[in-house]
Amino acid sequence: MGYYRRLRDLREDNDLTQQQVAEYLHMKQPQYNRYERGLRDLPSDVIIALARLYKTSADYILELSDEP
């Protein structure tokens, strides 16, 4: 599983839409969609923002750890 799959799982587990996450990140939904589908690499500032949003670690998002 790529980290992009973990992004989708985290979003769905938190009952959020791609649009809501994109708004939180101050970007358009199609741009966020490309991250979630693994078509673009995540910039470090986006990883940090997502870790804060989901109250988890960047390591968990990047699949360097299995502990949220």
Coordinates of N, CA, C and O in Angstrom, one line a residue:
M1 N 0.8 -1.2 0.0 CA 0.0 0.0 0.0 C 0.9 1.2 0.0 O 1.9 1.3 0.7
G2 N 0.6 2.2 -0.8 CA 1.3 3.4 -0.9 C 0.8 4.4 0.2 O -0.3 4.2 0.7
Y3 N 1.5 5.4 0.5 CA 1.1 6.4 1.5 C -0.2 7.0 1.0 O -1.1 7.5 1.8
Y4 N -0.4 7.1 -0.3 CA -1.7 7.8 -0.8 C -2.9 7.0 -0.3 O -3.9 7.6 -0.1
R5 N -2.8 5.7 -0.2 CA -3.9 4.9 0.3 C -4.2 5.3 1.7 O -5.3 5.4 2.2
R6 N -3.2 5.5 2.5 CA -3.3 5.8 3.9 C -4.0 7.2 4.0 O -4.8 7.4 4.9
L7 N -3.7 8.1 3.1 CA -4.4 9.4 3.1 C -5.9 9.2 2.9 O -6.6 9.9 3.6
R8 N -6.3 8.4 2.0 CA -7.7 8.2 1.8 C -8.3 7.5 3.0 O -9.4 7.9 3.4
D9 N -7.7 6.6 3.6 CA -8.2 5.9 4.8 C -8.4 6.9 5.9 O -9.4 6.9 6.6
L10 N -7.4 7.7 6.2 CA -7.5 8.7 7.2 C -8.6 9.7 7.0 O -9.4 10.0 7.9
R11 N -8.8 10.1 5.7 CA -9.8 11.0 5.4 C -11.2 10.4 5.6 O -12.1 11.0 6.3
E12 N -11.4 9.2 5.2 CA -12.6 8.5 5.3 C -12.9 8.1 6.8 O -14.1 8.2 7.2
D13 N -11.9 7.7 7.5 CA -12.1 7.4 8.9 C -12.5 8.7 9.7 O -13.2 8.5 10.8
N14 N -12.2 9.8 9.2 CA -12.6 11.1 9.9 C -13.8 11.7 9.3 O -14.2 12.9 9.6
D15 N -14.5 10.9 8.4 CA -15.7 11.4 7.7 C -15.6 12.7 7.1 O -16.4 13.6 7.2
L16 N -14.5 12.9 6.3 CA -14.2 14.1 5.6 C -14.3 13.8 4.1 O -14.0 12.8 3.7
T17 N -14.7 14.9 3.3 CA -14.6 14.8 1.9 C -13.3 15.3 1.4 O -12.6 16.0 2.1
Q18 N -13.0 15.0 0.1 CA -11.8 15.6 -0.4 C -11.9 17.1 -0.5 O -10.9 17.8 -0.2
Q19 N -13.0 17.6 -0.7 CA -13.2 19.0 -0.8 C -12.9 19.7 0.6 O -12.2 20.7 0.7
Q20 N -13.4 19.0 1.7 CA -13.1 19.6 3.0 C -11.6 19.6 3.3 O -11.1 20.6 3.9
V21 N -10.9 18.5 3.0 CA -9.5 18.4 3.3 C -8.8 19.5 2.4 O -7.9 20.2 2.9
A22 N -9.2 19.6 1.1 CA -8.5 20.6 0.3 C -8.7 22.0 0.8 O -7.8 22.8 0.8
E23 N -9.9 22.3 1.3 CA -10.1 23.6 1.9 C -9.2 23.8 3.1 O -8.7 24.9 3.3
Y24 N -9.1 22.8 3.9 CA -8.2 22.9 5.1 C -6.8 23.2 4.7 O -6.1 24.0 5.3
L25 N -6.4 22.6 3.6 CA -5.0 22.8 3.0 C -4.8 24.0 2.2 O -3.8 24.3 1.6
H26 N -5.9 24.7 1.9 CA -5.9 26.0 1.1 C -5.5 25.6 -0.3 O -4.6 26.3 -0.9
M27 N -6.1 24.6 -0.9 CA -5.9 24.2 -2.3 C -7.2 23.8 -2.9 O -8.2 23.6 -2.2
K28 N -7.2 23.6 -4.2 CA -8.4 23.1 -4.9 C -8.5 21.6 -4.7 O -7.5 20.9 -4.6
Q29 N -9.7 21.1 -4.8 CA -9.9 19.7 -4.6 C -9.2 18.8 -5.7 O -8.6 17.8 -5.3
P30 N -9.1 19.2 -6.9 CA -8.4 18.3 -7.9 C -6.9 18.2 -7.5 O -6.3 17.1 -7.7
Q31 N -6.3 19.2 -7.0 CA -4.9 19.1 -6.5 C -4.8 18.1 -5.4 O -3.9 17.2 -5.4
Y32 N -5.7 18.2 -4.4 CA -5.6 17.2 -3.3 C -5.9 15.8 -3.8 O -5.2 14.8 -3.4
N33 N -6.8 15.7 -4.8 CA -7.1 14.4 -5.3 C -5.9 13.7 -5.9 O -5.7 12.5 -5.8
R34 N -5.0 14.5 -6.6 CA -3.8 14.0 -7.2 C -2.8 13.4 -6.1 O -2.2 12.4 -6.3
Y35 N -2.8 14.1 -4.9 CA -2.0 13.5 -3.8 C -2.6 12.2 -3.3 O -1.9 11.2 -3.1
E36 N -3.9 12.2 -3.2 CA -4.5 11.0 -2.6 C -4.5 9.8 -3.6 O -4.5 8.7 -3.2
R37 N -4.4 10.1 -4.9 CA -4.3 9.0 -5.9 C -2.8 8.6 -6.2 O -2.6 7.7 -6.9
G38 N -1.9 9.3 -5.5 CA -0.5 9.0 -5.7 C 0.1 9.5 -7.0 O 1.2 9.1 -7.5
L39 N -0.6 10.5 -7.6 CA -0.1 11.0 -8.9 C 1.0 12.2 -8.7 O 1.7 12.5 -9.6
R40 N 1.0 12.7 -7.4 CA 1.9 13.7 -7.1 C 2.5 13.5 -5.7 O 1.8 13.0 -4.8
D41 N 3.7 13.8 -5.5 CA 4.4 13.6 -4.2 C 3.9 14.7 -3.3 O 3.6 15.8 -3.7
L42 N 3.8 14.3 -2.0 CA 3.3 15.3 -1.0 C 4.5 16.2 -0.5 O 5.5 15.7 -0.1
P43 N 4.3 17.5 -0.6 CA 5.3 18.4 -0.1 C 5.3 18.3 1.5 O 4.3 18.0 2.1
S44 N 6.4 18.7 2.1 CA 6.5 18.5 3.5 C 5.5 19.4 4.3 O 5.0 18.9 5.3
D45 N 5.2 20.6 3.8 CA 4.2 21.4 4.5 C 2.8 20.7 4.5 O 2.0 20.9 5.4
V46 N 2.5 20.0 3.4 CA 1.2 19.3 3.3 C 1.2 18.1 4.3 O 0.2 17.9 5.0
I47 N 2.3 17.4 4.4 CA 2.4 16.3 5.3 C 2.2 16.8 6.7 O 1.4 16.2 7.5
I48 N 2.8 17.9 7.1 CA 2.7 18.4 8.4 C 1.3 18.8 8.7 O 0.7 18.5 9.8
A49 N 0.6 19.5 7.8 CA -0.7 20.0 8.0 C -1.7 18.8 8.1 O -2.6 18.8 9.0
L50 N -1.5 17.7 7.3 CA -2.4 16.6 7.4 C -2.1 15.8 8.7 O -3.1 15.3 9.4
A51 N -0.9 15.8 9.2 CA -0.6 15.2 10.5 C -1.4 15.9 11.6 O -1.9 15.3 12.5
R52 N -1.4 17.2 11.5 CA -2.1 18.0 12.5 C -3.6 17.8 12.4 O -4.3 17.7 13.4
L53 N -4.1 17.8 11.2 CA -5.5 17.6 11.0 C -6.0 16.3 11.5 O -7.0 16.2 12.2
Y54 N -5.3 15.2 11.3 CA -5.7 13.9 11.7 C -5.1 13.5 13.1 O -5.4 12.4 13.5
K55 N -4.4 14.4 13.7 CA -3.8 14.2 15.0 C -3.0 12.9 15.0 O -3.2 12.0 15.8
T56 N -2.1 12.8 14.1 CA -1.2 11.6 13.9 C 0.2 12.1 13.6 O 0.4 13.3 13.5
S57 N 1.1 11.2 13.4 CA 2.5 11.6 13.0 C 2.7 11.6 11.5 O 2.0 10.9 10.8
A58 N 3.7 12.4 11.1 CA 4.1 12.3 9.7 C 4.6 10.9 9.3 O 4.3 10.5 8.2
D59 N 5.2 10.3 10.3 CA 5.7 8.9 10.0 C 4.6 8.0 9.7 O 4.7 7.1 8.8
Y60 N 3.4 8.1 10.4 CA 2.3 7.3 10.1 C 1.8 7.5 8.7 O 1.5 6.6 7.9
I61 N 1.6 8.8 8.3 CA 1.1 9.2 7.0 C 2.0 8.6 5.9 O 1.6 8.1 4.9
L62 N 3.3 8.6 6.1 CA 4.3 8.2 5.1 C 4.6 6.7 5.2 O 5.5 6.2 4.5
E63 N 3.9 6.0 6.1 CA 4.0 4.5 6.3 C 5.4 4.1 6.8 O 5.9 3.0 6.6
L64 N 6.0 5.0 7.6 CA 7.3 4.7 8.3 C 7.0 4.1 9.7 O 7.9 3.6 10.3
S65 N 5.7 4.2 10.1 CA 5.3 3.6 11.3 C 3.8 3.1 11.2 O 3.1 3.7 10.4
D66 N 3.5 2.1 11.9 CA 2.1 1.6 11.9 C 1.3 2.1 13.1 O 0.2 1.7 13.3
E67 N 1.9 3.0 13.9 CA 1.3 3.5 15.1 C 0.8 4.9 14.8 O 1.6 5.8 14.6
P68 N -0.5 5.1 14.8 CA -1.0 6.5 14.6 C -0.7 7.4 15.7 O -0.5 8.5 15.7

